[in-house]
Amino acid sequence: MKKRTAKLVMSEAAQRVLLAFHLKLPKKTKDLVRFYERKGEPQTYLSLGEDASFIAEEYYGTLATLKTIGKNRNLLDTVTVNQQKFVLVIRDLLLVKRYRIELYTIIKERVKNKWKLAKYASPGNVRQFEDLLFNGEPSGDGSDSSMISLSPIVMSIKLGRVQDKRLLGISFCDSTLHTIGISEIVDNDQFSVLESLCVQIGAKECLIYDNKKLSQEMEYDLKKINEILLKCNIVITEKPKKEFNTNINDIEPDLKRLATKKTNILPLFDQITALGSLQCLIKYLSLLNDEANFGTFRITTFDPMCYMRLDATALEALNLFPSKKEQFQLQKSLTNSSNFAFNNSSLLNSTNLLGLLNKCKTKMGSRKLVLWIKQPVIDKKEIDRRHSIVEAFVEDAGMRCLFRDTHLRTMPDILRIVKRIQRGSAKLIDVVRLYNVSKELVRMKETLLSFEGEQLELLNRAYISILDKFIKPLSKFQKMIEMVIDLEKTEDHQYLINYQYEEELEELYNKRVQVAGDIKDHAKKIKNSFKSLSADKVLFEKGKGTNYYFRVTKVNQKHLKGDRKFIVLESRKNGVKFTTKKLTKLNQESEEIEEKYEKKQQEVVDQVVRVCKSYSTIFDIVCELISEIDVLASFATIASDSVLPYIRPKILEMGKGTIILKESRHPCLEVQEDVNFIPNDLRILPDSCFLIITGPNCFGKSTYIKQIGMIVLMAQIGAFVPCTEATISIRDCILARVGAGDRQLQGISTFMAEMLEASSILKTATKNSLIIIDELGRGTSTADGFGLAWAISEYISTKIGSATLFATHFHELTALESKISSVKNLKVTSTISENTITPLYKVEPGSSDQSLGIRVAELANFPKSVVEKAKEKHEELQLKKNNSILLDNVPEFKESSEMEIEDNTKSKEIEKEIGKELIFQFLNKFKSTQFDRLSPRQTFDLVIKLKKDLLGENNSYIKEILKNSENFEN
């Protein structure tokens, strides 16, 4: 790294004031970045100390950009960020990295300058930076923004009890789109319903109790909730419990102020616990501090059970959205370049389902698609409706192209424009964009009416009738805009009020024209007044505002001398600027008229915006309509442009238990370059719903089970699927246990993570669920891992009956097929020759008895001694296998065993393994503590805390061990 020696250009006095303020600030958390605003031309922002180093490395890729401020002990690094870069940096910090931001600005108090906090933002509370983070510019490509899956949603949770069950009151808000939702859920001790809800709403931040004066039971629940939030990558903000107030007298007037006129708030009071969380949320977002928020929020109840539920593991395992790595790489490339535009190919590519499906032309459509992927529907009528509209767009390529290339191509972000209008911060350009939208609706209706397929009646109900309803009232809106705004000037990107609209404005306009003419005449007269200097040598120029002046070169300066009518303004290398008394007077007159004109024009603009506000409800509905058309047309484009067929799946009611796919393909992998994807079939029926897939690594097991999950989800959001034939009964949730990763930041080992996820699946799954399990039991010993895999497989197949795809290396699990009728075995195939092993990526009935690890080691030229030893050990293990040692180790997992797993209780074996892991962690913490450095009191407090943490896990295995140990518990 380059050594920094340069000093920041700032006066010593200003440096002292800034440093004194900075050093007195409270110690910041790791996820907080502070900026200092330097007003001027151009406007820039500073970061100091460790923040400066972080910004320099992360967004400039070098410490060479750092300069220093201060002297001696107070010498600090600093980095300067320009306005354009600042926008990109805060977008990344807030919406991708999920940091908090503080922005300080300097104000004048009496005779002194003083720094003060001007703005604050967190991942879910970006209101004060909203204008920088989001805009309503039409892009012609809704997939051009990396922000589409990163809406700043903040949620709040209040804990309660109902009939001795866990009750969670939840509220969530997107303050940029003015939407609020509330929900009350009864959850299990793994909080699996909460996890699904977090995925469905896409929260970035959560308000939760701080850990003060809580009961032991509530502390345990709070710890589990925090684990779920971290698993879902949600930033946790702690608040005092008293802020989650459920007093109706406090919350009712707040709701009345915030809700739109059409919002019925009475049903909200049936969920009083959720309203307690909303009280905290409203205060945190300071929604009542801004009167522009009053009457603008859509407040609704939200039921997570109305949609297919996804856990956080399924979200990641199925590659539904760009990974964190992809998001970080894109943002880094953006902030390290001067290119302000977002590059679609960088983030939203075909490595994830969103990237594959997002061919939307509008930002509204892209947001809708994100929502649909997180909230697949379980209503057959709605799924069929979406499929039929997609089918119409597939069949009529002309209609599809007209929408995508004409109607939607220049469509602005209507919702964000409407919100600016409601806040009173809209400009004339926003009004003109809504005018253009209203004109386009007529053409959209004509295009829809030109369709001649069997879905015309559906299109009429879904879109044409709605457009008919609004085209007439919007014609009045159009007439108003045509009368008030000078639309001809908009072609040159000038957005002005038509001066003829208002008498006073017209009078000021005429005066402005008159003064401009007088200035022009005076300039001509002066230029021609020089006897020995041609007129073209005297330049007439405009400075700031309306101020005009003359300029001659230094050589011709002599022509000004001796003439009292000329007043020299300044002399520089590029010449001498001068004016006259009359020009000074005309400039002043012009400035006064311009000021009055702008003031009057702004009054008219404010009136226009207020009138536009009355059309907000119409444009909200239009926004929903256009965004849905955009998504469904995008689905049709994917299906039509695909080289291999995408077909409309046949959807069966929930409970039919059937998933039949012919020649199914992984939608993301098949479009990768140089990939020749091998299609595979799937047949899941009510009497054969548990499929065990065996075979070597990298031969397609994981890909196969993931593609099934993606296809089912695609079908339930309304998309066509990559198969030649598909029959799918609706699933209430997709649950996944994939990979063998740990959660080091939470102190959770690989095996513990496996067991927690498996336990959550057992508590959440129903017979209508789809479960995807990949390599369960690999985080512990072979015998223990196999035993648990057997027990869980047996329980799911006999007690729950979910459609399950279980990929495993435990070939012994295939013995379940002969014991349980619903279990069927599948294998991935390969061919083996003398020097090669060729995966065929074909899934066929049967079980794989091949272990190719040693063969692969031979082909990789491992030392012969190592290979021979491996063969020897392999033969020993095969002998043990033949003696059924593994199977003999799991009598308790067979149907005749004592294992009694019920729908809402933990598996004893899972509880036992989790308990062992917790005890191991407890002993490790105890062993690693340096008691010789602690006082007796500190030692006592630490031991009490360790004991409290262990008992707080509420593990039945630990309770069983300690039930006779009075001294430990007391």
JSON list of C-alpha atoms in Angstrom, two decimals, residues 371-540:
[
{"chain": "A", "resi": 371, "resn": "LEU", "atom": "CA", "xyz": [-42.28, -10.39, -4.14]},
{"chain": "A", "resi": 372, "resn": "TRP", "atom": "CA", "xyz": [-43.76, -13.31, -6.10]},
{"chain": "A", "resi": 373, "resn": "ILE", "atom": "CA", "xyz": [-40.60, -15.40, -5.69]},
{"chain": "A", "resi": 374, "resn": "LYS", "atom": "CA", "xyz": [-40.72, -14.83, -1.93]},
{"chain": "A", "resi": 375, "resn": "GLN", "atom": "CA", "xyz": [-44.48, -15.40, -1.79]},
{"chain": "A", "resi": 376, "resn": "PRO", "atom": "CA", "xyz": [-45.50, -18.21, -4.19]},
{"chain": "A", "resi": 377, "resn": "VAL", "atom": "CA", "xyz": [-49.27, -18.59, -4.10]},
{"chain": "A", "resi": 378, "resn": "ILE", "atom": "CA", "xyz": [-51.16, -21.69, -2.95]},
{"chain": "A", "resi": 379, "resn": "ASP", "atom": "CA", "xyz": [-54.52, -20.75, -4.50]},
{"chain": "A", "resi": 380, "resn": "LYS", "atom": "CA", "xyz": [-55.11, -22.90, -7.60]},
{"chain": "A", "resi": 381, "resn": "LYS", "atom": "CA", "xyz": [-57.38, -20.32, -9.27]},
{"chain": "A", "resi": 382, "resn": "GLU", "atom": "CA", "xyz": [-54.75, -17.60, -9.00]},
{"chain": "A", "resi": 383, "resn": "ILE", "atom": "CA", "xyz": [-51.98, -19.90, -10.30]},
{"chain": "A", "resi": 384, "resn": "ASP", "atom": "CA", "xyz": [-54.15, -20.95, -13.26]},
{"chain": "A", "resi": 385, "resn": "ARG", "atom": "CA", "xyz": [-55.03, -17.30, -13.96]},
{"chain": "A", "resi": 386, "resn": "ARG", "atom": "CA", "xyz": [-51.35, -16.34, -14.17]},
{"chain": "A", "resi": 387, "resn": "HIS", "atom": "CA", "xyz": [-50.54, -19.34, -16.36]},
{"chain": "A", "resi": 388, "resn": "SER", "atom": "CA", "xyz": [-53.36, -18.46, -18.75]},
{"chain": "A", "resi": 389, "resn": "ILE", "atom": "CA", "xyz": [-52.13, -14.87, -19.17]},
{"chain": "A", "resi": 390, "resn": "VAL", "atom": "CA", "xyz": [-48.57, -16.10, -19.75]},
{"chain": "A", "resi": 391, "resn": "GLU", "atom": "CA", "xyz": [-50.00, -18.50, -22.34]},
{"chain": "A", "resi": 392, "resn": "ALA", "atom": "CA", "xyz": [-51.72, -15.58, -24.09]},
{"chain": "A", "resi": 393, "resn": "PHE", "atom": "CA", "xyz": [-48.42, -13.68, -24.31]},
{"chain": "A", "resi": 394, "resn": "VAL", "atom": "CA", "xyz": [-46.65, -16.81, -25.58]},
{"chain": "A", "resi": 395, "resn": "GLU", "atom": "CA", "xyz": [-49.25, -17.42, -28.29]},
{"chain": "A", "resi": 396, "resn": "ASP", "atom": "CA", "xyz": [-49.41, -13.79, -29.47]},
{"chain": "A", "resi": 397, "resn": "ALA", "atom": "CA", "xyz": [-45.83, -12.67, -30.09]},
{"chain": "A", "resi": 398, "resn": "GLY", "atom": "CA", "xyz": [-47.05, -9.40, -31.59]},
{"chain": "A", "resi": 399, "resn": "MET", "atom": "CA", "xyz": [-48.90, -8.40, -28.44]},
{"chain": "A", "resi": 400, "resn": "ARG", "atom": "CA", "xyz": [-45.93, -9.44, -26.30]},
{"chain": "A", "resi": 401, "resn": "CYS", "atom": "CA", "xyz": [-43.49, -7.36, -28.36]},
{"chain": "A", "resi": 402, "resn": "LEU", "atom": "CA", "xyz": [-45.77, -4.31, -28.37]},
{"chain": "A", "resi": 403, "resn": "PHE", "atom": "CA", "xyz": [-45.95, -4.36, -24.59]},
{"chain": "A", "resi": 404, "resn": "ARG", "atom": "CA", "xyz": [-42.26, -4.98, -24.02]},
{"chain": "A", "resi": 405, "resn": "ASP", "atom": "CA", "xyz": [-40.82, -2.76, -26.75]},
{"chain": "A", "resi": 406, "resn": "THR", "atom": "CA", "xyz": [-43.35, 0.07, -26.71]},
{"chain": "A", "resi": 407, "resn": "HIS", "atom": "CA", "xyz": [-45.78, 0.31, -23.80]},
{"chain": "A", "resi": 408, "resn": "LEU", "atom": "CA", "xyz": [-43.41, -0.71, -21.00]},
{"chain": "A", "resi": 409, "resn": "ARG", "atom": "CA", "xyz": [-40.08, 0.43, -22.39]},
{"chain": "A", "resi": 410, "resn": "THR", "atom": "CA", "xyz": [-40.23, 4.03, -21.12]},
{"chain": "A", "resi": 411, "resn": "MET", "atom": "CA", "xyz": [-42.58, 3.44, -18.20]},
{"chain": "A", "resi": 412, "resn": "PRO", "atom": "CA", "xyz": [-41.37, 5.30, -15.07]},
{"chain": "A", "resi": 413, "resn": "ASP", "atom": "CA", "xyz": [-41.49, 4.01, -11.51]},
{"chain": "A", "resi": 414, "resn": "ILE", "atom": "CA", "xyz": [-45.10, 5.07, -10.92]},
{"chain": "A", "resi": 415, "resn": "LEU", "atom": "CA", "xyz": [-45.25, 4.06, -7.28]},
{"chain": "A", "resi": 416, "resn": "ARG", "atom": "CA", "xyz": [-42.25, 6.15, -6.23]},
{"chain": "A", "resi": 417, "resn": "ILE", "atom": "CA", "xyz": [-43.58, 9.15, -8.20]},
{"chain": "A", "resi": 418, "resn": "VAL", "atom": "CA", "xyz": [-46.95, 8.82, -6.45]},
{"chain": "A", "resi": 419, "resn": "LYS", "atom": "CA", "xyz": [-45.22, 8.72, -3.07]},
{"chain": "A", "resi": 420, "resn": "ARG", "atom": "CA", "xyz": [-43.29, 11.89, -3.92]},
{"chain": "A", "resi": 421, "resn": "ILE", "atom": "CA", "xyz": [-46.56, 13.55, -4.91]},
{"chain": "A", "resi": 422, "resn": "GLN", "atom": "CA", "xyz": [-48.15, 12.49, -1.63]},
{"chain": "A", "resi": 423, "resn": "ARG", "atom": "CA", "xyz": [-45.19, 13.91, 0.30]},
{"chain": "A", "resi": 424, "resn": "GLY", "atom": "CA", "xyz": [-45.36, 17.16, -1.67]},
{"chain": "A", "resi": 425, "resn": "SER", "atom": "CA", "xyz": [-41.79, 16.76, -2.93]},
{"chain": "A", "resi": 426, "resn": "ALA", "atom": "CA", "xyz": [-42.67, 16.02, -6.58]},
{"chain": "A", "resi": 427, "resn": "LYS", "atom": "CA", "xyz": [-41.45, 18.17, -9.45]},
{"chain": "A", "resi": 428, "resn": "LEU", "atom": "CA", "xyz": [-42.99, 19.02, -12.81]},
{"chain": "A", "resi": 429, "resn": "ILE", "atom": "CA", "xyz": [-41.02, 16.22, -14.44]},
{"chain": "A", "resi": 430, "resn": "ASP", "atom": "CA", "xyz": [-42.88, 13.74, -12.20]},
{"chain": "A", "resi": 431, "resn": "VAL", "atom": "CA", "xyz": [-46.24, 15.19, -13.23]},
{"chain": "A", "resi": 432, "resn": "VAL", "atom": "CA", "xyz": [-45.30, 14.98, -16.92]},
{"chain": "A", "resi": 433, "resn": "ARG", "atom": "CA", "xyz": [-44.27, 11.34, -16.48]},
{"chain": "A", "resi": 434, "resn": "LEU", "atom": "CA", "xyz": [-47.68, 10.50, -15.02]},
{"chain": "A", "resi": 435, "resn": "TYR", "atom": "CA", "xyz": [-49.26, 12.34, -17.95]},
{"chain": "A", "resi": 436, "resn": "ASN", "atom": "CA", "xyz": [-47.31, 10.14, -20.36]},
{"chain": "A", "resi": 437, "resn": "VAL", "atom": "CA", "xyz": [-48.42, 7.04, -18.42]},
{"chain": "A", "resi": 438, "resn": "SER", "atom": "CA", "xyz": [-52.08, 8.08, -18.70]},
{"chain": "A", "resi": 439, "resn": "LYS", "atom": "CA", "xyz": [-51.71, 8.51, -22.46]},
{"chain": "A", "resi": 440, "resn": "GLU", "atom": "CA", "xyz": [-50.03, 5.11, -22.79]},
{"chain": "A", "resi": 441, "resn": "LEU", "atom": "CA", "xyz": [-52.92, 3.36, -21.03]},
{"chain": "A", "resi": 442, "resn": "VAL", "atom": "CA", "xyz": [-55.18, 4.03, -24.02]},
{"chain": "A", "resi": 443, "resn": "ARG", "atom": "CA", "xyz": [-52.68, 2.40, -26.37]},
{"chain": "A", "resi": 444, "resn": "MET", "atom": "CA", "xyz": [-52.27, -0.56, -23.97]},
{"chain": "A", "resi": 445, "resn": "LYS", "atom": "CA", "xyz": [-56.02, -1.13, -24.03]},
{"chain": "A", "resi": 446, "resn": "GLU", "atom": "CA", "xyz": [-56.05, -1.12, -27.84]},
{"chain": "A", "resi": 447, "resn": "THR", "atom": "CA", "xyz": [-53.25, -3.71, -27.91]},
{"chain": "A", "resi": 448, "resn": "LEU", "atom": "CA", "xyz": [-55.11, -5.97, -25.48]},
{"chain": "A", "resi": 449, "resn": "LEU", "atom": "CA", "xyz": [-58.34, -5.69, -27.50]},
{"chain": "A", "resi": 450, "resn": "SER", "atom": "CA", "xyz": [-56.47, -6.82, -30.61]},
{"chain": "A", "resi": 451, "resn": "PHE", "atom": "CA", "xyz": [-55.85, -10.25, -29.02]},
{"chain": "A", "resi": 452, "resn": "GLU", "atom": "CA", "xyz": [-57.94, -13.00, -30.62]},
{"chain": "A", "resi": 453, "resn": "GLY", "atom": "CA", "xyz": [-57.13, -16.04, -28.48]},
{"chain": "A", "resi": 454, "resn": "GLU", "atom": "CA", "xyz": [-59.34, -17.95, -26.05]},
{"chain": "A", "resi": 455, "resn": "GLN", "atom": "CA", "xyz": [-57.89, -15.97, -23.11]},
{"chain": "A", "resi": 456, "resn": "LEU", "atom": "CA", "xyz": [-59.52, -12.70, -24.31]},
{"chain": "A", "resi": 457, "resn": "GLU", "atom": "CA", "xyz": [-62.27, -12.92, -21.68]},
{"chain": "A", "resi": 458, "resn": "LEU", "atom": "CA", "xyz": [-59.63, -13.38, -18.96]},
{"chain": "A", "resi": 459, "resn": "LEU", "atom": "CA", "xyz": [-57.64, -10.39, -20.27]},
{"chain": "A", "resi": 460, "resn": "ASN", "atom": "CA", "xyz": [-60.84, -8.37, -20.26]},
{"chain": "A", "resi": 461, "resn": "ARG", "atom": "CA", "xyz": [-61.55, -9.16, -16.59]},
{"chain": "A", "resi": 462, "resn": "ALA", "atom": "CA", "xyz": [-57.94, -8.74, -15.49]},
{"chain": "A", "resi": 463, "resn": "TYR", "atom": "CA", "xyz": [-56.89, -5.63, -17.41]},
{"chain": "A", "resi": 464, "resn": "ILE", "atom": "CA", "xyz": [-59.21, -4.19, -20.08]},
{"chain": "A", "resi": 465, "resn": "SER", "atom": "CA", "xyz": [-62.13, -3.51, -17.72]},
{"chain": "A", "resi": 466, "resn": "ILE", "atom": "CA", "xyz": [-59.80, -1.82, -15.22]},
{"chain": "A", "resi": 467, "resn": "LEU", "atom": "CA", "xyz": [-58.25, 0.35, -17.93]},
{"chain": "A", "resi": 468, "resn": "ASP", "atom": "CA", "xyz": [-61.75, 1.27, -19.13]},
{"chain": "A", "resi": 469, "resn": "LYS", "atom": "CA", "xyz": [-62.65, 2.36, -15.63]},
{"chain": "A", "resi": 470, "resn": "PHE", "atom": "CA", "xyz": [-59.71, 4.76, -15.33]},
{"chain": "A", "resi": 471, "resn": "ILE", "atom": "CA", "xyz": [-59.17, 6.08, -18.85]},
{"chain": "A", "resi": 472, "resn": "LYS", "atom": "CA", "xyz": [-62.11, 8.50, -18.62]},
{"chain": "A", "resi": 473, "resn": "PRO", "atom": "CA", "xyz": [-61.17, 10.16, -15.28]},
{"chain": "A", "resi": 474, "resn": "LEU", "atom": "CA", "xyz": [-57.56, 10.30, -16.43]},
{"chain": "A", "resi": 475, "resn": "SER", "atom": "CA", "xyz": [-58.64, 12.18, -19.56]},
{"chain": "A", "resi": 476, "resn": "LYS", "atom": "CA", "xyz": [-59.52, 15.09, -17.24]},
{"chain": "A", "resi": 477, "resn": "PHE", "atom": "CA", "xyz": [-56.06, 14.78, -15.73]},
{"chain": "A", "resi": 478, "resn": "GLN", "atom": "CA", "xyz": [-54.55, 14.95, -19.22]},
{"chain": "A", "resi": 479, "resn": "LYS", "atom": "CA", "xyz": [-56.52, 18.08, -20.14]},
{"chain": "A", "resi": 480, "resn": "MET", "atom": "CA", "xyz": [-55.34, 19.81, -16.98]},
{"chain": "A", "resi": 481, "resn": "ILE", "atom": "CA", "xyz": [-51.69, 18.98, -17.72]},
{"chain": "A", "resi": 482, "resn": "GLU", "atom": "CA", "xyz": [-52.01, 20.09, -21.35]},
{"chain": "A", "resi": 483, "resn": "MET", "atom": "CA", "xyz": [-53.43, 23.40, -20.20]},
{"chain": "A", "resi": 484, "resn": "VAL", "atom": "CA", "xyz": [-51.01, 24.05, -17.33]},
{"chain": "A", "resi": 485, "resn": "ILE", "atom": "CA", "xyz": [-47.66, 22.72, -18.58]},
{"chain": "A", "resi": 486, "resn": "ASP", "atom": "CA", "xyz": [-45.75, 23.77, -21.68]},
{"chain": "A", "resi": 487, "resn": "LEU", "atom": "CA", "xyz": [-45.49, 20.27, -23.17]},
{"chain": "A", "resi": 488, "resn": "GLU", "atom": "CA", "xyz": [-43.58, 21.41, -26.27]},
{"chain": "A", "resi": 489, "resn": "LYS", "atom": "CA", "xyz": [-40.65, 22.41, -24.07]},
{"chain": "A", "resi": 490, "resn": "THR", "atom": "CA", "xyz": [-40.55, 18.94, -22.48]},
{"chain": "A", "resi": 491, "resn": "GLU", "atom": "CA", "xyz": [-39.15, 17.56, -25.73]},
{"chain": "A", "resi": 492, "resn": "ASP", "atom": "CA", "xyz": [-36.02, 19.59, -24.90]},
{"chain": "A", "resi": 493, "resn": "HIS", "atom": "CA", "xyz": [-36.17, 18.35, -21.28]},
{"chain": "A", "resi": 494, "resn": "GLN", "atom": "CA", "xyz": [-37.48, 21.70, -20.03]},
{"chain": "A", "resi": 495, "resn": "TYR", "atom": "CA", "xyz": [-40.35, 21.38, -17.56]},
{"chain": "A", "resi": 496, "resn": "LEU", "atom": "CA", "xyz": [-42.16, 24.72, -17.24]},
{"chain": "A", "resi": 497, "resn": "ILE", "atom": "CA", "xyz": [-45.62, 26.04, -16.48]},
{"chain": "A", "resi": 498, "resn": "ASN", "atom": "CA", "xyz": [-47.46, 27.44, -19.50]},
{"chain": "A", "resi": 499, "resn": "TYR", "atom": "CA", "xyz": [-47.26, 31.20, -18.84]},
{"chain": "A", "resi": 500, "resn": "GLN", "atom": "CA", "xyz": [-50.68, 31.72, -20.45]},
{"chain": "A", "resi": 501, "resn": "TYR", "atom": "CA", "xyz": [-52.33, 29.56, -17.78]},
{"chain": "A", "resi": 502, "resn": "GLU", "atom": "CA", "xyz": [-52.29, 32.28, -15.10]},
{"chain": "A", "resi": 503, "resn": "GLU", "atom": "CA", "xyz": [-52.84, 36.01, -15.63]},
{"chain": "A", "resi": 504, "resn": "GLU", "atom": "CA", "xyz": [-50.17, 37.20, -13.20]},
{"chain": "A", "resi": 505, "resn": "LEU", "atom": "CA", "xyz": [-47.71, 34.68, -14.61]},
{"chain": "A", "resi": 506, "resn": "GLU", "atom": "CA", "xyz": [-48.41, 35.89, -18.15]},
{"chain": "A", "resi": 507, "resn": "GLU", "atom": "CA", "xyz": [-47.87, 39.49, -17.06]},
{"chain": "A", "resi": 508, "resn": "LEU", "atom": "CA", "xyz": [-44.51, 38.59, -15.49]},
{"chain": "A", "resi": 509, "resn": "TYR", "atom": "CA", "xyz": [-43.59, 36.60, -18.57]},
{"chain": "A", "resi": 510, "resn": "ASN", "atom": "CA", "xyz": [-44.25, 39.57, -20.84]},
{"chain": "A", "resi": 511, "resn": "LYS", "atom": "CA", "xyz": [-42.15, 41.80, -18.58]},
{"chain": "A", "resi": 512, "resn": "ARG", "atom": "CA", "xyz": [-39.37, 39.22, -18.68]},
{"chain": "A", "resi": 513, "resn": "VAL", "atom": "CA", "xyz": [-39.49, 39.21, -22.49]},
{"chain": "A", "resi": 514, "resn": "GLN", "atom": "CA", "xyz": [-39.50, 43.01, -22.54]},
{"chain": "A", "resi": 515, "resn": "VAL", "atom": "CA", "xyz": [-36.46, 43.29, -20.26]},
{"chain": "A", "resi": 516, "resn": "ALA", "atom": "CA", "xyz": [-34.63, 40.60, -22.23]},
{"chain": "A", "resi": 517, "resn": "GLY", "atom": "CA", "xyz": [-35.28, 42.63, -25.39]},
{"chain": "A", "resi": 518, "resn": "ASP", "atom": "CA", "xyz": [-34.04, 45.83, -23.71]},
{"chain": "A", "resi": 519, "resn": "ILE", "atom": "CA", "xyz": [-30.86, 44.05, -22.64]},
{"chain": "A", "resi": 520, "resn": "LYS", "atom": "CA", "xyz": [-30.31, 42.77, -26.16]},
{"chain": "A", "resi": 521, "resn": "ASP", "atom": "CA", "xyz": [-30.85, 46.24, -27.67]},
{"chain": "A", "resi": 522, "resn": "HIS", "atom": "CA", "xyz": [-28.52, 47.85, -25.13]},
{"chain": "A", "resi": 523, "resn": "ALA", "atom": "CA", "xyz": [-25.83, 45.26, -25.84]},
{"chain": "A", "resi": 524, "resn": "LYS", "atom": "CA", "xyz": [-26.06, 45.95, -29.56]},
{"chain": "A", "resi": 525, "resn": "LYS", "atom": "CA", "xyz": [-25.85, 49.69, -28.96]},
{"chain": "A", "resi": 526, "resn": "ILE", "atom": "CA", "xyz": [-22.75, 49.40, -26.75]},
{"chain": "A", "resi": 527, "resn": "LYS", "atom": "CA", "xyz": [-20.96, 47.01, -29.11]},
{"chain": "A", "resi": 528, "resn": "ASN", "atom": "CA", "xyz": [-21.48, 49.48, -31.97]},
{"chain": "A", "resi": 529, "resn": "SER", "atom": "CA", "xyz": [-20.40, 52.49, -29.88]},
{"chain": "A", "resi": 530, "resn": "PHE", "atom": "CA", "xyz": [-16.65, 51.78, -30.18]},
{"chain": "A", "resi": 531, "resn": "LYS", "atom": "CA", "xyz": [-15.26, 53.84, -33.04]},
{"chain": "A", "resi": 532, "resn": "SER", "atom": "CA", "xyz": [-11.94, 52.03, -33.45]},
{"chain": "A", "resi": 533, "resn": "LEU", "atom": "CA", "xyz": [-13.06, 48.56, -32.32]},
{"chain": "A", "resi": 534, "resn": "SER", "atom": "CA", "xyz": [-15.31, 46.27, -34.36]},
{"chain": "A", "resi": 535, "resn": "ALA", "atom": "CA", "xyz": [-18.46, 44.93, -32.69]},
{"chain": "A", "resi": 536, "resn": "ASP", "atom": "CA", "xyz": [-17.32, 41.32, -32.91]},
{"chain": "A", "resi": 537, "resn": "LYS", "atom": "CA", "xyz": [-14.34, 42.17, -30.67]},
{"chain": "A", "resi": 538, "resn": "VAL", "atom": "CA", "xyz": [-16.69, 43.11, -27.82]},
{"chain": "A", "resi": 539, "resn": "LEU", "atom": "CA", "xyz": [-18.16, 39.98, -26.27]},
{"chain": "A", "resi": 540, "resn": "PHE", "atom": "CA", "xyz": [-21.52, 39.98, -24.49]}
]
